[in-house]
Amino acid sequence: QVQLVESGGGLVQAGGSLRLSCAASGRHFSNYVMGWFRQAPGKGREFVAAINGKGDSTDYADSMKGRFTISRDNAKNTVYLQVNRLKPEDTAVYYCAASTGGTVYTPSDYRVWGQGTQVTVSS
């Protein structure tokens, strides 16, 4: 199975943008549905977006539509999350995860997780 490492988080001012990356090692990356979740302090892990293996189908949490864009590059074994017009409430640890299929909206749908990358948005 794959192993996942996120990067790209940091401290950014409200209104700014970030692109998070999730690099996968292992075989058959394109066989996995990839998802992004986030977890704010004191809250549960929240679904952000998912993308299918080919990269031609995406899904977003309703509250994430418009500012978040998920994409993948299977040649580089990497999935991305572009976040624009950041808000202080976007502050969270962002995780990528890999699923072998089925539903994609809950953490239990995913088999493999990265360690997370911290995003902090200042007002």
PDB file of C-alpha atoms in Angstrom:
ATOM      1  CA  GLN A   1       0.000   0.000   0.000  1.00  0.00           C
ATOM      2  CA  VAL A   2       1.030   3.636  -0.343  1.00  0.00           C
ATOM      3  CA  GLN A   3       2.600   5.891   2.248  1.00  0.00           C
ATOM      4  CA  LEU A   4       1.663   9.567   2.267  1.00  0.00           C
ATOM      5  CA  VAL A   5       3.571  12.717   3.195  1.00  0.00           C
ATOM      6  CA  GLU A   6       1.920  16.143   3.187  1.00  0.00           C
ATOM      7  CA  SER A   7       3.697  19.454   2.755  1.00  0.00           C
ATOM      8  CA  GLY A   8       2.942  23.060   1.946  1.00  0.00           C
ATOM      9  CA  GLY A   9       1.280  24.207   5.128  1.00  0.00           C
ATOM     10  CA  GLY A  10       2.304  27.295   7.020  1.00  0.00           C
ATOM     11  CA  LEU A  11       1.251  30.643   8.400  1.00  0.00           C
ATOM     12  CA  VAL A  12      -0.614  32.857   5.968  1.00  0.00           C
ATOM     13  CA  GLN A  13      -2.664  36.027   6.232  1.00  0.00           C
ATOM     14  CA  ALA A  14      -6.366  35.986   5.604  1.00  0.00           C
ATOM     15  CA  GLY A  15      -7.086  36.363   1.910  1.00  0.00           C
ATOM     16  CA  GLY A  16      -3.941  34.561   0.891  1.00  0.00           C
ATOM     17  CA  SER A  17      -3.506  31.221  -0.852  1.00  0.00           C
ATOM     18  CA  LEU A  18      -1.704  27.967  -0.282  1.00  0.00           C
ATOM     19  CA  ARG A  19      -1.115  24.823  -2.283  1.00  0.00           C
ATOM     20  CA  LEU A  20      -0.810  21.719  -0.204  1.00  0.00           C
ATOM     21  CA  SER A  21       0.917  18.672  -1.625  1.00  0.00           C
ATOM     22  CA  CYS A  22       0.688  15.024  -0.699  1.00  0.00           C
ATOM     23  CA  ALA A  23       3.413  12.781  -2.058  1.00  0.00           C
ATOM     24  CA  ALA A  24       2.752   9.062  -2.204  1.00  0.00           C
ATOM     25  CA  SER A  25       5.313   6.300  -2.187  1.00  0.00           C
ATOM     26  CA  GLY A  26       4.486   2.760  -3.100  1.00  0.00           C
ATOM     27  CA  ARG A  27       2.810   1.123  -6.014  1.00  0.00           C
ATOM     28  CA  HIS A  28      -0.336   1.699  -7.998  1.00  0.00           C
ATOM     29  CA  PHE A  29      -1.005   5.267  -6.844  1.00  0.00           C
ATOM     30  CA  SER A  30      -3.541   5.735  -9.650  1.00  0.00           C
ATOM     31  CA  ASN A  31      -5.647   2.926  -8.188  1.00  0.00           C
ATOM     32  CA  TYR A  32      -6.463   5.027  -5.134  1.00  0.00           C
ATOM     33  CA  VAL A  33      -9.143   7.584  -4.574  1.00  0.00           C
ATOM     34  CA  MET A  34      -7.404  10.405  -2.732  1.00  0.00           C
ATOM     35  CA  GLY A  35      -9.013  12.676  -0.214  1.00  0.00           C
ATOM     36  CA  TRP A  36      -8.204  15.723   1.869  1.00  0.00           C
ATOM     37  CA  PHE A  37      -9.546  16.213   5.366  1.00  0.00           C
ATOM     38  CA  ARG A  38      -8.885  18.837   7.980  1.00  0.00           C
ATOM     39  CA  GLN A  39      -9.060  18.926  11.742  1.00  0.00           C
ATOM     40  CA  ALA A  40      -9.307  22.127  13.726  1.00  0.00           C
ATOM     41  CA  PRO A  41      -8.414  22.242  17.427  1.00  0.00           C
ATOM     42  CA  GLY A  42     -11.078  20.560  19.507  1.00  0.00           C
ATOM     43  CA  LYS A  43     -13.042  19.372  16.471  1.00  0.00           C
ATOM     44  CA  GLY A  44     -13.429  16.185  14.511  1.00  0.00           C
ATOM     45  CA  ARG A  45     -11.825  15.391  11.199  1.00  0.00           C
ATOM     46  CA  GLU A  46     -13.767  17.126   8.419  1.00  0.00           C
ATOM     47  CA  PHE A  47     -14.017  16.071   4.781  1.00  0.00           C
ATOM     48  CA  VAL A  48     -12.701  18.660   2.335  1.00  0.00           C
ATOM     49  CA  ALA A  49     -12.413  17.059  -1.101  1.00  0.00           C
ATOM     50  CA  ALA A  50     -11.750  13.841  -2.978  1.00  0.00           C
ATOM     51  CA  ILE A  51     -10.531  12.888  -6.428  1.00  0.00           C
ATOM     52  CA  ASN A  52     -10.751   9.609  -8.318  1.00  0.00           C
ATOM     53  CA  GLY A  53      -7.815   7.621  -9.569  1.00  0.00           C
ATOM     54  CA  LYS A  54      -7.773   9.078 -13.056  1.00  0.00           C
ATOM     55  CA  GLY A  55      -8.189  12.605 -11.789  1.00  0.00           C
ATOM     56  CA  ASP A  56     -11.256  13.317 -13.907  1.00  0.00           C
ATOM     57  CA  SER A  57     -13.835  13.315 -11.141  1.00  0.00           C
ATOM     58  CA  THR A  58     -13.802  15.399  -7.972  1.00  0.00           C
ATOM     59  CA  ASP A  59     -16.087  15.914  -5.017  1.00  0.00           C
ATOM     60  CA  TYR A  60     -16.158  18.654  -2.399  1.00  0.00           C
ATOM     61  CA  ALA A  61     -17.847  19.315   0.875  1.00  0.00           C
ATOM     62  CA  ASP A  62     -20.523  21.927   0.246  1.00  0.00           C
ATOM     63  CA  SER A  63     -18.793  24.451   2.468  1.00  0.00           C
ATOM     64  CA  MET A  64     -15.525  24.005   0.539  1.00  0.00           C
ATOM     65  CA  LYS A  65     -16.835  24.594  -2.968  1.00  0.00           C
ATOM     66  CA  GLY A  66     -15.424  27.643  -4.667  1.00  0.00           C
ATOM     67  CA  ARG A  67     -12.219  28.168  -2.675  1.00  0.00           C
ATOM     68  CA  PHE A  68     -10.737  24.676  -2.637  1.00  0.00           C
ATOM     69  CA  THR A  69      -9.461  22.748  -5.658  1.00  0.00           C
ATOM     70  CA  ILE A  70      -8.174  19.188  -5.555  1.00  0.00           C
ATOM     71  CA  SER A  71      -6.008  17.783  -8.321  1.00  0.00           C
ATOM     72  CA  ARG A  72      -3.502  15.012  -8.864  1.00  0.00           C
ATOM     73  CA  ASP A  73      -0.509  14.180 -10.995  1.00  0.00           C
ATOM     74  CA  ASN A  74      -0.197  10.424 -11.263  1.00  0.00           C
ATOM     75  CA  ALA A  75       3.161  10.685 -13.015  1.00  0.00           C
ATOM     76  CA  LYS A  76       4.475  12.357  -9.853  1.00  0.00           C
ATOM     77  CA  ASN A  77       2.427  10.279  -7.404  1.00  0.00           C
ATOM     78  CA  THR A  78       1.143  13.505  -5.892  1.00  0.00           C
ATOM     79  CA  VAL A  79      -2.213  14.984  -4.992  1.00  0.00           C
ATOM     80  CA  TYR A  80      -2.703  18.694  -4.403  1.00  0.00           C
ATOM     81  CA  LEU A  81      -5.123  20.956  -2.595  1.00  0.00           C
ATOM     82  CA  GLN A  82      -5.213  24.572  -3.713  1.00  0.00           C
ATOM     83  CA  VAL A  83      -6.859  26.848  -1.170  1.00  0.00           C
ATOM     84  CA  ASN A  84      -7.671  30.444  -2.082  1.00  0.00           C
ATOM     85  CA  ARG A  85      -9.048  33.397  -0.127  1.00  0.00           C
ATOM     86  CA  LEU A  86      -8.035  31.785   3.137  1.00  0.00           C
ATOM     87  CA  LYS A  87     -10.006  32.600   6.258  1.00  0.00           C
ATOM     88  CA  PRO A  88      -9.045  32.289   9.929  1.00  0.00           C
ATOM     89  CA  GLU A  89     -11.591  29.478  10.247  1.00  0.00           C
ATOM     90  CA  ASP A  90      -9.547  27.459   7.736  1.00  0.00           C
ATOM     91  CA  THR A  91      -6.913  27.055  10.432  1.00  0.00           C
ATOM     92  CA  ALA A  92      -6.460  23.317  10.929  1.00  0.00           C
ATOM     93  CA  VAL A  93      -4.212  20.368  10.347  1.00  0.00           C
ATOM     94  CA  TYR A  94      -4.800  19.168   6.803  1.00  0.00           C
ATOM     95  CA  TYR A  95      -4.488  15.469   6.057  1.00  0.00           C
ATOM     96  CA  CYS A  96      -4.444  13.533   2.839  1.00  0.00           C
ATOM     97  CA  ALA A  97      -5.691   9.988   2.723  1.00  0.00           C
ATOM     98  CA  ALA A  98      -5.983   7.090   0.301  1.00  0.00           C
ATOM     99  CA  SER A  99      -9.011   4.941  -0.339  1.00  0.00           C
ATOM    100  CA  THR A 100      -9.549   1.907  -2.520  1.00  0.00           C
ATOM    101  CA  GLY A 101     -13.039   3.001  -3.436  1.00  0.00           C
ATOM    102  CA  GLY A 102     -16.611   3.254  -2.267  1.00  0.00           C
ATOM    103  CA  THR A 103     -17.787   6.308  -0.437  1.00  0.00           C
ATOM    104  CA  VAL A 104     -15.281   9.059   0.228  1.00  0.00           C
ATOM    105  CA  TYR A 105     -16.845  11.394   2.777  1.00  0.00           C
ATOM    106  CA  THR A 106     -15.858   9.950   6.129  1.00  0.00           C
ATOM    107  CA  PRO A 107     -12.470   9.138   7.659  1.00  0.00           C
ATOM    108  CA  SER A 108     -13.408   5.475   7.949  1.00  0.00           C
ATOM    109  CA  ASP A 109     -13.576   5.267   4.141  1.00  0.00           C
ATOM    110  CA  TYR A 110      -9.807   5.686   3.957  1.00  0.00           C
ATOM    111  CA  ARG A 111      -7.125   3.112   4.662  1.00  0.00           C
ATOM    112  CA  VAL A 112      -3.954   5.176   4.639  1.00  0.00           C
ATOM    113  CA  TRP A 113      -3.246   8.597   6.147  1.00  0.00           C
ATOM    114  CA  GLY A 114      -0.441  11.087   6.074  1.00  0.00           C
ATOM    115  CA  GLN A 115       0.873  12.813   9.171  1.00  0.00           C
ATOM    116  CA  GLY A 116      -0.804  16.118   8.344  1.00  0.00           C
ATOM    117  CA  THR A 117       0.389  19.626   7.630  1.00  0.00           C
ATOM    118  CA  GLN A 118      -0.558  22.632   9.752  1.00  0.00           C
ATOM    119  CA  VAL A 119      -2.273  25.601   8.138  1.00  0.00           C
ATOM    120  CA  THR A 120      -2.651  28.713  10.261  1.00  0.00           C
ATOM    121  CA  VAL A 121      -4.492  31.734   8.939  1.00  0.00           C
ATOM    122  CA  SER A 122      -4.042  35.034  10.726  1.00  0.00           C
ATOM    123  CA  SER A 123      -6.655  37.753  10.636  1.00  0.00           C
TER     124      SER A 123
END
